[in-house]
CSV table of C-alpha atoms in Angstrom, one decimal:
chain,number,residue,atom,x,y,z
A,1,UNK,CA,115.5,53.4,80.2
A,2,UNK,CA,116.9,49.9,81.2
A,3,UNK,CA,121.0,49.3,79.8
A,4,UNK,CA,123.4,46.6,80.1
A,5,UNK,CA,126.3,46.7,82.1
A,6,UNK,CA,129.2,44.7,81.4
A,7,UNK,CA,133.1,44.5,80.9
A,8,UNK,CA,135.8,41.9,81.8
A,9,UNK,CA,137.7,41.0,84.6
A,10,UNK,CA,139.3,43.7,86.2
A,11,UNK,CA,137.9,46.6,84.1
A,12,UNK,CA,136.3,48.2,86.9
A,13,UNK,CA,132.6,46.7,86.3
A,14,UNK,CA,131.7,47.0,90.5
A,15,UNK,CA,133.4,51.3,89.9
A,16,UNK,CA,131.1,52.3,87.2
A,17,UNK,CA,127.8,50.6,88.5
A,18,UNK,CA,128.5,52.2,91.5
A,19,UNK,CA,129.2,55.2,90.1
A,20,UNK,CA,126.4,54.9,88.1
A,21,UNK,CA,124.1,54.3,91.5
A,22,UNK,CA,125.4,57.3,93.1
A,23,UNK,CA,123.9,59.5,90.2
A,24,UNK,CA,120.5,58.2,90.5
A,25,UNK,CA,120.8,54.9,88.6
A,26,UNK,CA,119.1,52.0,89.6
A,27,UNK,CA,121.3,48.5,89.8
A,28,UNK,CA,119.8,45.2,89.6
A,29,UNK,CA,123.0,43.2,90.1
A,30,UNK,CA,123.4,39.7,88.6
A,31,UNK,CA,125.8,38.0,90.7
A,32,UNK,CA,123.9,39.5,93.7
A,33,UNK,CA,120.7,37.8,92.2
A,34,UNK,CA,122.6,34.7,91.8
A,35,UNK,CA,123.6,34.7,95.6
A,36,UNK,CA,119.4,35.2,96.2
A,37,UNK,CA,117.9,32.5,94.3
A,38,UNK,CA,119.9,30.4,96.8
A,39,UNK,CA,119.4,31.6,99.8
A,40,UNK,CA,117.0,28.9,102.3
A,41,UNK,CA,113.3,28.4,100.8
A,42,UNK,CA,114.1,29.3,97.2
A,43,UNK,CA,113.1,26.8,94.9
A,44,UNK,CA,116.5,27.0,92.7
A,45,UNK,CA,118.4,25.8,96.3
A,46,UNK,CA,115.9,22.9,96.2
A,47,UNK,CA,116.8,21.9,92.5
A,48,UNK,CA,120.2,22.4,93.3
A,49,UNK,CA,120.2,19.9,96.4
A,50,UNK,CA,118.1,17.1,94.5
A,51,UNK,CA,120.3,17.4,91.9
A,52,UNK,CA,123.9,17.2,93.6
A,53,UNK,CA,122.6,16.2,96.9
A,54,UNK,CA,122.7,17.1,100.9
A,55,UNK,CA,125.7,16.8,100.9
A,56,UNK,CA,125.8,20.7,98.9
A,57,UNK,CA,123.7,22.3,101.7
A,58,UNK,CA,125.3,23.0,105.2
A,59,UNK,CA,123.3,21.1,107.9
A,60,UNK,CA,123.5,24.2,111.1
A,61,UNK,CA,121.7,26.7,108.8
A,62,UNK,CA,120.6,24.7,105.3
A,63,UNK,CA,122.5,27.4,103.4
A,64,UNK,CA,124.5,26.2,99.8
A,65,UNK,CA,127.7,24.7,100.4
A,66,UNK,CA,129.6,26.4,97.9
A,67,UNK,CA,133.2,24.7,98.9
A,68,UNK,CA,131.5,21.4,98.4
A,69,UNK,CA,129.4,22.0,95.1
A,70,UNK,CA,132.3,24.0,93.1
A,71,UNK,CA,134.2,20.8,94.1
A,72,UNK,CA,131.2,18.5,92.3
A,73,UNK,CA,130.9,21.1,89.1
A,74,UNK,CA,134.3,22.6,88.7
A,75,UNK,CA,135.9,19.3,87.8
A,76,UNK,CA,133.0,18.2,85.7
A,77,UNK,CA,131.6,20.1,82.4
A,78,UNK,CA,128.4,17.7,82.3
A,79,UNK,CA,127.7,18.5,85.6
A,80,UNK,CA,128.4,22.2,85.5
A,81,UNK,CA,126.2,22.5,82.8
A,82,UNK,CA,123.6,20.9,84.8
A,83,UNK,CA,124.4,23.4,87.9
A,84,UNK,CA,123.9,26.2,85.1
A,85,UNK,CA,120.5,24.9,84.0
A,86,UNK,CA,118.9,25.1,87.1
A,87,UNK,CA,120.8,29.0,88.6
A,88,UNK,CA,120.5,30.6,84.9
A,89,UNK,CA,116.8,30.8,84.5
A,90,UNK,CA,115.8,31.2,88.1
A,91,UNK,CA,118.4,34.1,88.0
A,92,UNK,CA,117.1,35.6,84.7
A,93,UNK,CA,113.6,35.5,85.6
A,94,UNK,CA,114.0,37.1,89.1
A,95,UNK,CA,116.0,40.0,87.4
A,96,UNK,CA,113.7,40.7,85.1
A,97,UNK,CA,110.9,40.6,87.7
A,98,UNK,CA,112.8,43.2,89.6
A,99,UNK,CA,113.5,45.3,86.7
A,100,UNK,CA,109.9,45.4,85.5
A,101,UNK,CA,109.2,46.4,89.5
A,102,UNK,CA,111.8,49.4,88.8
A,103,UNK,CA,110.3,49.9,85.7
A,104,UNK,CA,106.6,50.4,87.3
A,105,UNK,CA,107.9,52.0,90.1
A,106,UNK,CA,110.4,54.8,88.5
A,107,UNK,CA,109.7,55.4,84.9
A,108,UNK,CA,112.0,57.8,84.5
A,109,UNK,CA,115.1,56.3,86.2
A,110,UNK,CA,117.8,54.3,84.5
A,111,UNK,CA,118.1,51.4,85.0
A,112,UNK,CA,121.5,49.1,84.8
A,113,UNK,CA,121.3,45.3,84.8
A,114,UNK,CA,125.2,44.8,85.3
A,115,UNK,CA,125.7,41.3,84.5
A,116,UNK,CA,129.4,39.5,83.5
A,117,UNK,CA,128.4,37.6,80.9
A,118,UNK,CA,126.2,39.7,79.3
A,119,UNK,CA,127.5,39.3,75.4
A,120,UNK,CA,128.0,35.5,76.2
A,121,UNK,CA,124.8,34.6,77.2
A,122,UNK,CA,123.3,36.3,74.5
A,123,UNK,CA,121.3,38.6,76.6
A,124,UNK,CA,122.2,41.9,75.0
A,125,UNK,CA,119.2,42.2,73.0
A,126,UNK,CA,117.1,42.4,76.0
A,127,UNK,CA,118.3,46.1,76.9
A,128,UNK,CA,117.9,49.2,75.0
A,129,UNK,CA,122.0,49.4,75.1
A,130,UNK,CA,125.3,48.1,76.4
A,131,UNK,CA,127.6,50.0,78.5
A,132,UNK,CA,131.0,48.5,78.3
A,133,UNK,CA,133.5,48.9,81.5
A,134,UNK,CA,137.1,48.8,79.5
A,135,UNK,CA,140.4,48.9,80.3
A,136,UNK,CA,143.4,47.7,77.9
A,137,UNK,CA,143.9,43.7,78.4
A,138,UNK,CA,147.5,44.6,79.5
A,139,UNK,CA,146.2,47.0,82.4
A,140,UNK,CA,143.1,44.0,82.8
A,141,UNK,CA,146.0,41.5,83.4
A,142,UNK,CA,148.5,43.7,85.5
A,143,UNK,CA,145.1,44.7,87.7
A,144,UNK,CA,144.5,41.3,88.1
A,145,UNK,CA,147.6,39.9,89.3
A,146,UNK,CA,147.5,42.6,91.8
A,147,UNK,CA,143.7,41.7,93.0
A,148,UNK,CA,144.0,37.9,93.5
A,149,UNK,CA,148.0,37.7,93.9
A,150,UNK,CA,148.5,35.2,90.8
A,151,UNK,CA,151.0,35.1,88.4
A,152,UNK,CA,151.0,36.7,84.9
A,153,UNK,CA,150.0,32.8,83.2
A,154,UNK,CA,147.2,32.7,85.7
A,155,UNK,CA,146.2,36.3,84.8
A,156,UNK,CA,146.2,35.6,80.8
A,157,UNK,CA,144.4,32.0,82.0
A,158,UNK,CA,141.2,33.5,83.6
A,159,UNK,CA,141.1,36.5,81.2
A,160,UNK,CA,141.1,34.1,78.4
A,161,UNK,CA,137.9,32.3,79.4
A,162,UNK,CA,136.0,35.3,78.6
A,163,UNK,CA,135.5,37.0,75.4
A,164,UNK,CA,137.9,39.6,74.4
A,165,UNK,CA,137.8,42.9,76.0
A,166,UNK,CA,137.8,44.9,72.8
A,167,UNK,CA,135.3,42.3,71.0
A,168,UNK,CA,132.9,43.6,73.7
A,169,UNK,CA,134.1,47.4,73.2
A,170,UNK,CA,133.4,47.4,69.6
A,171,UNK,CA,130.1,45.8,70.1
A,172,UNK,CA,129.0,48.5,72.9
A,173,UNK,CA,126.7,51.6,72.3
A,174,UNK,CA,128.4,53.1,75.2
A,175,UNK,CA,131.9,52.1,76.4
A,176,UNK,CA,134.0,53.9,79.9
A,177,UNK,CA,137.7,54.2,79.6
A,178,UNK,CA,138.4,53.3,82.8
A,179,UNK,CA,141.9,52.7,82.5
A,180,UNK,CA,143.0,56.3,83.9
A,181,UNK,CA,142.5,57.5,87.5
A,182,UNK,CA,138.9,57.6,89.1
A,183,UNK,CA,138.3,61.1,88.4
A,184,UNK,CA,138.6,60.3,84.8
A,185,UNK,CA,135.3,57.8,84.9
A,186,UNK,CA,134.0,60.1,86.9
A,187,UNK,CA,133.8,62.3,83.8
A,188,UNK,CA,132.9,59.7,81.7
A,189,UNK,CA,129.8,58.7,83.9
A,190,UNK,CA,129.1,62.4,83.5
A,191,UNK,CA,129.2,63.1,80.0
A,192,UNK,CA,127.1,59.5,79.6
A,193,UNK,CA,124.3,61.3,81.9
A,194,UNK,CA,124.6,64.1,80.2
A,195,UNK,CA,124.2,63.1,76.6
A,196,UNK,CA,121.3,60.8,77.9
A,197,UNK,CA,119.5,63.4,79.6
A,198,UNK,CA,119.7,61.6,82.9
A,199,UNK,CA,120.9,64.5,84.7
């Protein structure tokens, strides 16, 4: 079985997967994909440095310069688009690679693709369900001020860029209050495994 793990910033995403993990699951992380497909020799890193140029790719060890693209993209819409183009499918194709691997391998595993912008991207209907990490927007925002050290604006800023916490609760098959103390997900993660007979 192969689900879709998402939730917002702050929510607790990282707790549940790994939660999740320590019951058996296995992960195939997005953002850790991401960090793959441009690591030295991948042909996404290529794209990326004919695209923005050397001046993206440190010279010792012909790793990404992320300082210096986010400083080309983040500024530009056009150009982050552009950045997107290339990452987006490279990323997409190499977790679905890995999850058909998992898939092969361990039939009767679950497997979790936990990706941020899962609803966003329109890549819910690719999984047989999506898990929801959730917390309360005003828990999201006081977590987050804590996290990063930014004010309560900044807080409401970021978590405004995504879509709204409880848009992406009520669209969930499966959604994990995680806005009490660990040992309360814990249950929840539980009773999930349970009702899926996955323990």
């Amino acid at each position: 079985m192969k689900i879709g793990l998402t939730g917002g910033i702050a929510t607790g995403k990282s707790t549940v997967a790994s939660m999740l993990v320590e019951r058996g699951a296995l992960l195939v992380d997005a953002d850790q994909v991401a960090r793959e497909v441009v690591m030295p020799g991948e042909p996404a890193l290529e794209a990326v440095a004919s695209k923005f140029g050397q001046a993206v790719i440190h010279k010792e060890d012909g790793t990404l310069d992320r300082a210096a693209l986010g400083a080309i993209v983040f500024k530009d819409k056009e150009m982050l688009a552009q950045l997107e183009g290339i990452l987006h499918p490279a990323i997409r194709e190499r977790m679905k690679q890995r999850i058909a691997q998992y898939e092969a391998d361990f039939p009767n595993k679950l497997i979790v693709a936990d990706i941020p912008l899962l609803y966003e991207t329109g890549q819910d209907k690719q999984y047989e369900g999506v898990m929801v990490a959730y917390v309360p927007e005003r828990i999201q925002q006081e977590r987050l001020m804590k996290r990063n050290s930014i004010s309560a604006d900044e807080a409401s800023r970021r978590i405004g860029l995504q879509m709204d916490i409880e848009e992406k609760k009520r669209r969930a098959e499966w959604v994990i209050d995680n806005s009490g103390t660990l040992e309360d997900t814990e249950r929840h993660i539980d009773s999930f495994m349970q009702n899926m007979r996955l323990v």
